[in-house]
Short mmCIF file of C-alpha atoms and ligand atoms in Angstrom, two decimals:
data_model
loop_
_atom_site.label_atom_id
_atom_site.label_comp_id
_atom_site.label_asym_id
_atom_site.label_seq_id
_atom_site.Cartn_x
_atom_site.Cartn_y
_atom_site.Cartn_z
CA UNK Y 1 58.65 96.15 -9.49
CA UNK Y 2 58.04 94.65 -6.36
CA UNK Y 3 57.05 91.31 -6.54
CA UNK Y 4 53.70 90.77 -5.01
CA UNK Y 5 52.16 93.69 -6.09
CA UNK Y 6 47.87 93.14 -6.45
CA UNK Y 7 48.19 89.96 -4.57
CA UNK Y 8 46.42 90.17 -1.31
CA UNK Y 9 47.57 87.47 1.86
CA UNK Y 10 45.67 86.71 5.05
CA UNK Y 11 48.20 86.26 8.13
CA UNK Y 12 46.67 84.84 10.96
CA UNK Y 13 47.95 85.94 14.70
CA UNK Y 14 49.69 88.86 12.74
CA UNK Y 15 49.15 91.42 15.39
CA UNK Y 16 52.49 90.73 17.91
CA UNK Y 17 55.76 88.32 17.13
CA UNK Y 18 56.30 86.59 14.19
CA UNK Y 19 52.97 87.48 12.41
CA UNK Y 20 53.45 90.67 12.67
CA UNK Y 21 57.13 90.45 11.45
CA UNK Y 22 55.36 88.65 8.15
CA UNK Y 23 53.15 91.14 7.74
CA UNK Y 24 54.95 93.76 7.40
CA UNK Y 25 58.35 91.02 5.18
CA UNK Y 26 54.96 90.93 2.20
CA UNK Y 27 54.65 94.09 2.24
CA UNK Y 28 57.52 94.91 1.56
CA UNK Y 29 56.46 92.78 -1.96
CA UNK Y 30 53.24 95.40 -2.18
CA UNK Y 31 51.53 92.67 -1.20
CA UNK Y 32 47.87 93.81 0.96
CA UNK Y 33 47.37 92.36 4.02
CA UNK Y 34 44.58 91.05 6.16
CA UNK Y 35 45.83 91.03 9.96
CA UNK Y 36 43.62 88.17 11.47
CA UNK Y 37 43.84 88.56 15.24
CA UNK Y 38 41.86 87.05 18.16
CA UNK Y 39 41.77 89.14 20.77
CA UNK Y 40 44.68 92.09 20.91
CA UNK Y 41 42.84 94.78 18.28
CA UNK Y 42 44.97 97.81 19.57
CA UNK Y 43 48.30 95.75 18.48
CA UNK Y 44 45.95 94.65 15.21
CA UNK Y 45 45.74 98.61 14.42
CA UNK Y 46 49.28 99.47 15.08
CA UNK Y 47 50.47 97.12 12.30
CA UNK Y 48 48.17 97.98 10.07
CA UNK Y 49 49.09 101.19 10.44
CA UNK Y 50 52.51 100.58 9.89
CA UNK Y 51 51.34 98.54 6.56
CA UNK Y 52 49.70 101.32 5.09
CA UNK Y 53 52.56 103.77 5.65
CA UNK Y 54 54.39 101.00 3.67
CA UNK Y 55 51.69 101.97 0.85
CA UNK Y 56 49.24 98.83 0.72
CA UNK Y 57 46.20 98.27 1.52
CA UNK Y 58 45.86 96.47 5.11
CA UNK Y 59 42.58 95.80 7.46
CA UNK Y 60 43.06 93.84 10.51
CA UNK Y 61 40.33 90.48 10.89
CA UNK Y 62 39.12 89.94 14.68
CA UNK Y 63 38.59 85.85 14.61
CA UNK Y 64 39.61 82.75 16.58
CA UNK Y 65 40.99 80.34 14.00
CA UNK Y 66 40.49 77.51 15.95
CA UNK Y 67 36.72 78.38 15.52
CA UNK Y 68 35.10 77.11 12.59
CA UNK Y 69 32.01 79.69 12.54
CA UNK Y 70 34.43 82.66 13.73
CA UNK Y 71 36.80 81.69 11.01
CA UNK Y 72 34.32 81.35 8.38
CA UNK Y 73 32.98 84.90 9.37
CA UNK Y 74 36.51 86.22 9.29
CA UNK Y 75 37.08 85.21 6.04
CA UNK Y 76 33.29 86.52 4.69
CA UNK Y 77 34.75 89.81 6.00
CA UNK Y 78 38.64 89.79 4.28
CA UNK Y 79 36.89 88.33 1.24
CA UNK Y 80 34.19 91.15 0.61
CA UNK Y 81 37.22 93.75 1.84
CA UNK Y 82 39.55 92.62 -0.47
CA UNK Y 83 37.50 90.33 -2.90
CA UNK Y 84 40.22 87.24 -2.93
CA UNK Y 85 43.06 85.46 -1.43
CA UNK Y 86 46.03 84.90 -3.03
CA UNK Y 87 48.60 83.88 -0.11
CA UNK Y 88 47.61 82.29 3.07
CA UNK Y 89 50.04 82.53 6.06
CA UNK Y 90 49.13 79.86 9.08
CA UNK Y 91 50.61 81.29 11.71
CA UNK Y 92 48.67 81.69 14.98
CA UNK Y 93 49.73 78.93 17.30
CA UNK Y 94 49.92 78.61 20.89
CA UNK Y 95 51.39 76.45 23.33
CA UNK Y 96 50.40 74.27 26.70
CA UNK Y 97 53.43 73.23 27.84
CA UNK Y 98 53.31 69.96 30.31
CA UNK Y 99 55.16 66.77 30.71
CA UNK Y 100 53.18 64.13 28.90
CA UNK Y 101 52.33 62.11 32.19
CA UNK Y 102 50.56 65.19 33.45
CA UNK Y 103 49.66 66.89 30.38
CA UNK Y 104 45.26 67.17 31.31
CA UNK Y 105 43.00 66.58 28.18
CA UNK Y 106 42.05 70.30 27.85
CA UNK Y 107 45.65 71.12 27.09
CA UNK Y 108 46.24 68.32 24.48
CA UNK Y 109 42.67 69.50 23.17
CA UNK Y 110 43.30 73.05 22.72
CA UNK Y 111 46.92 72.87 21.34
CA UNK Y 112 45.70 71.03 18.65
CA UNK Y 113 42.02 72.98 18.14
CA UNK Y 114 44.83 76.09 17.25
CA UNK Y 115 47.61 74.92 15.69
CA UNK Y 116 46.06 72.23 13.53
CA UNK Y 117 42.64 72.82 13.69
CA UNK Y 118 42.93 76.53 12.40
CA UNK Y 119 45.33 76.30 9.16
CA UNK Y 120 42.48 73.43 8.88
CA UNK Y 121 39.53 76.12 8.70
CA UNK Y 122 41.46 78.58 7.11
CA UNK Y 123 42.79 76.88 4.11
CA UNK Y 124 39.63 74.83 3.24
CA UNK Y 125 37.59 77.80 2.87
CA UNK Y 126 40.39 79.46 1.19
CA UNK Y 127 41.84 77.02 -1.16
CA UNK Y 128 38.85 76.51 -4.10
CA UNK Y 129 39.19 80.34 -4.48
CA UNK Y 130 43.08 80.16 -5.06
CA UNK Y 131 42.63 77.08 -7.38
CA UNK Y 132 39.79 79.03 -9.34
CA UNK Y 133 42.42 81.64 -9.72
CA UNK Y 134 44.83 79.13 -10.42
CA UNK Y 135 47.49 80.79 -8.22
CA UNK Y 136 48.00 80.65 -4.38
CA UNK Y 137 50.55 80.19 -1.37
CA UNK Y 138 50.22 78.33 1.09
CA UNK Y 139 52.79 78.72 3.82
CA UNK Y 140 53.04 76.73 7.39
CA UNK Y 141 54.47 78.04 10.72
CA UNK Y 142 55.59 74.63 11.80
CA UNK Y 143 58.58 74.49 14.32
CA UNK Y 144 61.98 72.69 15.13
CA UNK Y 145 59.66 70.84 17.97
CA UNK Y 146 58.22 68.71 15.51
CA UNK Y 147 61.45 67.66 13.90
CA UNK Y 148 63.45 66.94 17.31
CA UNK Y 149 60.46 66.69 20.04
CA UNK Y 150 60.96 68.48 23.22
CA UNK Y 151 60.66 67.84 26.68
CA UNK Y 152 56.67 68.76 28.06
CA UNK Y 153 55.79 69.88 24.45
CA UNK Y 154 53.78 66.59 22.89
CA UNK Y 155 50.77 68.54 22.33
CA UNK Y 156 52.76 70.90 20.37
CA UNK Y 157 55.30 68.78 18.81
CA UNK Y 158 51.88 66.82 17.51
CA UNK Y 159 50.45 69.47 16.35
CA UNK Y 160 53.24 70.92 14.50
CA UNK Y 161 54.22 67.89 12.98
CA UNK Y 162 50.37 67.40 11.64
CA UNK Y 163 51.36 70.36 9.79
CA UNK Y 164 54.00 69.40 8.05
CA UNK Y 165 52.18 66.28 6.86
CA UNK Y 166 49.06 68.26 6.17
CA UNK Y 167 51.93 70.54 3.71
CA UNK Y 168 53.56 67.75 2.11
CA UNK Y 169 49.84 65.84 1.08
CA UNK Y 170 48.35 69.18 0.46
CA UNK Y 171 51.26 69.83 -1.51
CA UNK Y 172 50.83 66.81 -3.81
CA UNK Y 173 47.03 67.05 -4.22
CA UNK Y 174 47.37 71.17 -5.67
CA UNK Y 175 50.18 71.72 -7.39
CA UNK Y 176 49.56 71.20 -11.06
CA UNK Y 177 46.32 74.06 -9.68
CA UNK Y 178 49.03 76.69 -9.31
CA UNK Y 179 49.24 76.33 -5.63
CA UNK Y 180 52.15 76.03 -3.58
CA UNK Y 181 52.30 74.68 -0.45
CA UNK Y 182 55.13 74.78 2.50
CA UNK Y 183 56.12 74.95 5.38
CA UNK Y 184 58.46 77.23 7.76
CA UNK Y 185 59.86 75.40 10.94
CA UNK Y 186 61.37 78.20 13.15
CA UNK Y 187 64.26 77.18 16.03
CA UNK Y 188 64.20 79.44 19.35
CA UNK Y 189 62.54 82.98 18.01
CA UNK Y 190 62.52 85.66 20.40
CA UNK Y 191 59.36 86.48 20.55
CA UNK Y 192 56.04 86.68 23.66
CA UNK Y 193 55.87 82.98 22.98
CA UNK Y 194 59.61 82.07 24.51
CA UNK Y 195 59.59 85.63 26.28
CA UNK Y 196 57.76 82.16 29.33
CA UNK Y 197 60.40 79.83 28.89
CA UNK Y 198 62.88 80.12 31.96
CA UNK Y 199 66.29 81.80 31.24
CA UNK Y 200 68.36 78.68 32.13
CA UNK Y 201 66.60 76.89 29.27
CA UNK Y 202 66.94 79.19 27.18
CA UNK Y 203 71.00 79.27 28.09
CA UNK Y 204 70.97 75.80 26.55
CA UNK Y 205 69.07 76.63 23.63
CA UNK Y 206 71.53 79.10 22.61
CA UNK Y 207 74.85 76.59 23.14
CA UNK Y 208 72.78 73.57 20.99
CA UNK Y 209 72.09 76.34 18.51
CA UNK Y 210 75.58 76.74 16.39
CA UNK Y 211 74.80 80.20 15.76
CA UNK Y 212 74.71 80.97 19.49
CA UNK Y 213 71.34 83.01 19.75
CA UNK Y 214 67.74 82.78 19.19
CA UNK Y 215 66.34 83.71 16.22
CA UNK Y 216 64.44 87.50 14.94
CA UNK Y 217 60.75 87.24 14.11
CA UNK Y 218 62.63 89.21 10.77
CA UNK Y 219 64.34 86.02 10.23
CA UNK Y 220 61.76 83.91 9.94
CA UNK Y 221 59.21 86.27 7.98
CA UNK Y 222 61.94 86.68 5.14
CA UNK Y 223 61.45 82.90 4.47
CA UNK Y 224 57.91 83.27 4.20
CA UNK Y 225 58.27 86.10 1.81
CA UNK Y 226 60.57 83.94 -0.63
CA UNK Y 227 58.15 81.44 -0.40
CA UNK Y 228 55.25 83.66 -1.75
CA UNK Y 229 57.33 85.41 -4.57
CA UNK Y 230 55.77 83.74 -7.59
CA UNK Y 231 59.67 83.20 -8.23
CA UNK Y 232 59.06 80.12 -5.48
CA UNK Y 233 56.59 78.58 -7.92
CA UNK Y 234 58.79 75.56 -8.54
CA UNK Y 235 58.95 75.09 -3.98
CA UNK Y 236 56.02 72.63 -3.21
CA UNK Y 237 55.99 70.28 0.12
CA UNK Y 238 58.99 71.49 1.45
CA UNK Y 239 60.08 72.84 4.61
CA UNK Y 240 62.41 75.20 5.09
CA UNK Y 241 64.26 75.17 8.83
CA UNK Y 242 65.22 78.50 10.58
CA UNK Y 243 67.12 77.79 13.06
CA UNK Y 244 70.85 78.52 13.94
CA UNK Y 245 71.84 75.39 12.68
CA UNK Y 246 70.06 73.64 15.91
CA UNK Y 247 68.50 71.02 13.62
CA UNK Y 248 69.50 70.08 10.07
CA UNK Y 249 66.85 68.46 8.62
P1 LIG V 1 53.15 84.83 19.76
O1 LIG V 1 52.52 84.20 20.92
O2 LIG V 1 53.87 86.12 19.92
O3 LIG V 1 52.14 84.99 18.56
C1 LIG V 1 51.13 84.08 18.28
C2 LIG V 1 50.00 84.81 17.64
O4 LIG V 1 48.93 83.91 17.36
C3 LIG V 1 49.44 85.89 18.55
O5 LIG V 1 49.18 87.06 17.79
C4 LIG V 1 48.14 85.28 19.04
O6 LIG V 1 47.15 86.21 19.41
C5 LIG V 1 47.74 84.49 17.83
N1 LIG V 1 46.76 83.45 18.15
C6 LIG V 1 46.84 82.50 19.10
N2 LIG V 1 45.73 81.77 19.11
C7 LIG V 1 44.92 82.25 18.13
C8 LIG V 1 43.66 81.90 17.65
N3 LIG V 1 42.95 80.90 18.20
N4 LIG V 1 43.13 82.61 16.63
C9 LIG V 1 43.81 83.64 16.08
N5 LIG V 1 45.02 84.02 16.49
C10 LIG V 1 45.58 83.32 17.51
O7 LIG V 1 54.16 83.73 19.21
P2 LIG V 1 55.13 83.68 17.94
O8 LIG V 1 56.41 83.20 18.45
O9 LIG V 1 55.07 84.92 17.13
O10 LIG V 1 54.44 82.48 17.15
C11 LIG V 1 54.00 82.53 15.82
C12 LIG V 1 54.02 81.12 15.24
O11 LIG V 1 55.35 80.65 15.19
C13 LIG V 1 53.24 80.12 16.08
O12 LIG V 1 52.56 79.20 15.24
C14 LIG V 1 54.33 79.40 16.83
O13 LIG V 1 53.93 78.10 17.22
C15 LIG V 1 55.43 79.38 15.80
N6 LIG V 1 56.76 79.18 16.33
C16 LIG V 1 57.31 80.06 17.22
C17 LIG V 1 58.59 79.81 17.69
C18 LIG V 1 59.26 80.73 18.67
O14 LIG V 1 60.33 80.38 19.16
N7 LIG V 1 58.74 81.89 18.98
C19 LIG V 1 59.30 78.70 17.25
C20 LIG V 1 58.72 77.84 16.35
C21 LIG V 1 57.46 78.09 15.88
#
């Protein structure tokens, strides 16, 4: 019996990369999925698609997480679709990349409006319904950025690192309410997010990464889906690294 089977999760930027890739890992569980996407509905329909030749029930969300009305909406919609919540997935991010000394307000604004901003919105509309059900799963798409820093990512590594303190206090305040909460902090994932970063740099990340290559969108979702299994129940506030071996936290 698969694992997740009845449970319904919300995956937000699930339409391309390593959303997608999570997706499609919980399904694998039976789990039903709501795709959240912002603006790429064909890519939306494609996975859902694919979920529901996987045999679940799937409906992609059109929503900008970073927007509090549009994200309240979005949920009204996955919540009458589906009627509850029972894993929540944080995983639309973006990045503004920019040396600190020339990073412009708009860029420090909007990396955080995203990345911190959105799991913000999502889980505090999300999280009385889980506790009410006393069961839910939280899981973060942090990164290695906010563990090392990296060179023109402060925004990022800011925003990233929020998250893991936003996990760990989160963590604390919900977990005798059957909620977990953690966090996954991805290395170099080949994905459309480094698909911009310049070859030579990614040379280097694959000699500091004791593996020697980046990472699979697969890789990461498969931590994701361990940390949903109600097996996990006894994981709170942590965060687990997937990385090559680049960091060891
Ligand atoms: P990606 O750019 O392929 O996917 C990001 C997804 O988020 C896209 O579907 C995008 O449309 C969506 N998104 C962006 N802004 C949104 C918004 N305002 N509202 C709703 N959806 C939005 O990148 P990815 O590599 O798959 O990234 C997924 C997550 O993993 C991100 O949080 C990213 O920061 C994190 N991460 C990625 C890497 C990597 O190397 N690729 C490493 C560490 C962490």
């Amino acid at each position: 019996m698969p694992d997740l089977t009845g449970r319904v999760a919300l995956v937000t930027g699930g339409s391309r990369g390593i959303g997608r890739a999570i997706c499609i890992a919980l399904a694998h569980e039976k789990c039903d999925i709501a795709v959240n996407y912002r603006s790429h509905a064909e890519a939306a329909e494609e996975v859902v698609r694919e979920l529901k030749d996987m045999g679940v029930r799937a409906k992609a969300f059109q929503g900008d997480v970073s927007d509090s009305e549009q994200s309240n909406n979005m949920i009204e919609s996955v919540m009458s679709e589906f009627g509850h919540v029972d894993v929540l997935v944080n995983n639309a991010g973006i990045t503004r990349d920019r040396s600190f000394v020339k990073m412009k307000p708009e860029e420090w604004r909007e990396v955080l409006l995203v990345n911190l901003n959105g799991p913000f919105n999502m889980t505090s509309r999300l999280l009385p319904q889980m506790i009410e059900r006393n069961w839910g799963r939280i899981v973060n798409i942090s990164s290695i950025v906010a563990q090392m820093g990296n060179f023109g990512q402060s925004n990022y590594a800011v925003a990233k690192g929020g998250l893991i303190a936003f996990t760990k206090t989160l963590a604390r305040e919900v977990a005798a309410k059957g909620v977990t909460v953690n966090a996954v902090a991805p290395g170099f994932i080949e994905t459309d997010m480094t698909a911009a970063v310049p070859d030579k740099v990614l040379d280097v990340v694959r000699q500091l990464t004791p593996v020697g290559r980046l990472g699979r969108p697969e890789e990461v979702a498969r931590a994701v889906r361990f940390l949903a299994a109600p097996q996990a129940s006894f994981i709170t506030g942590e965060v687990i690294n997937v990385n090559g071996g680049m960091y060891m936290g």
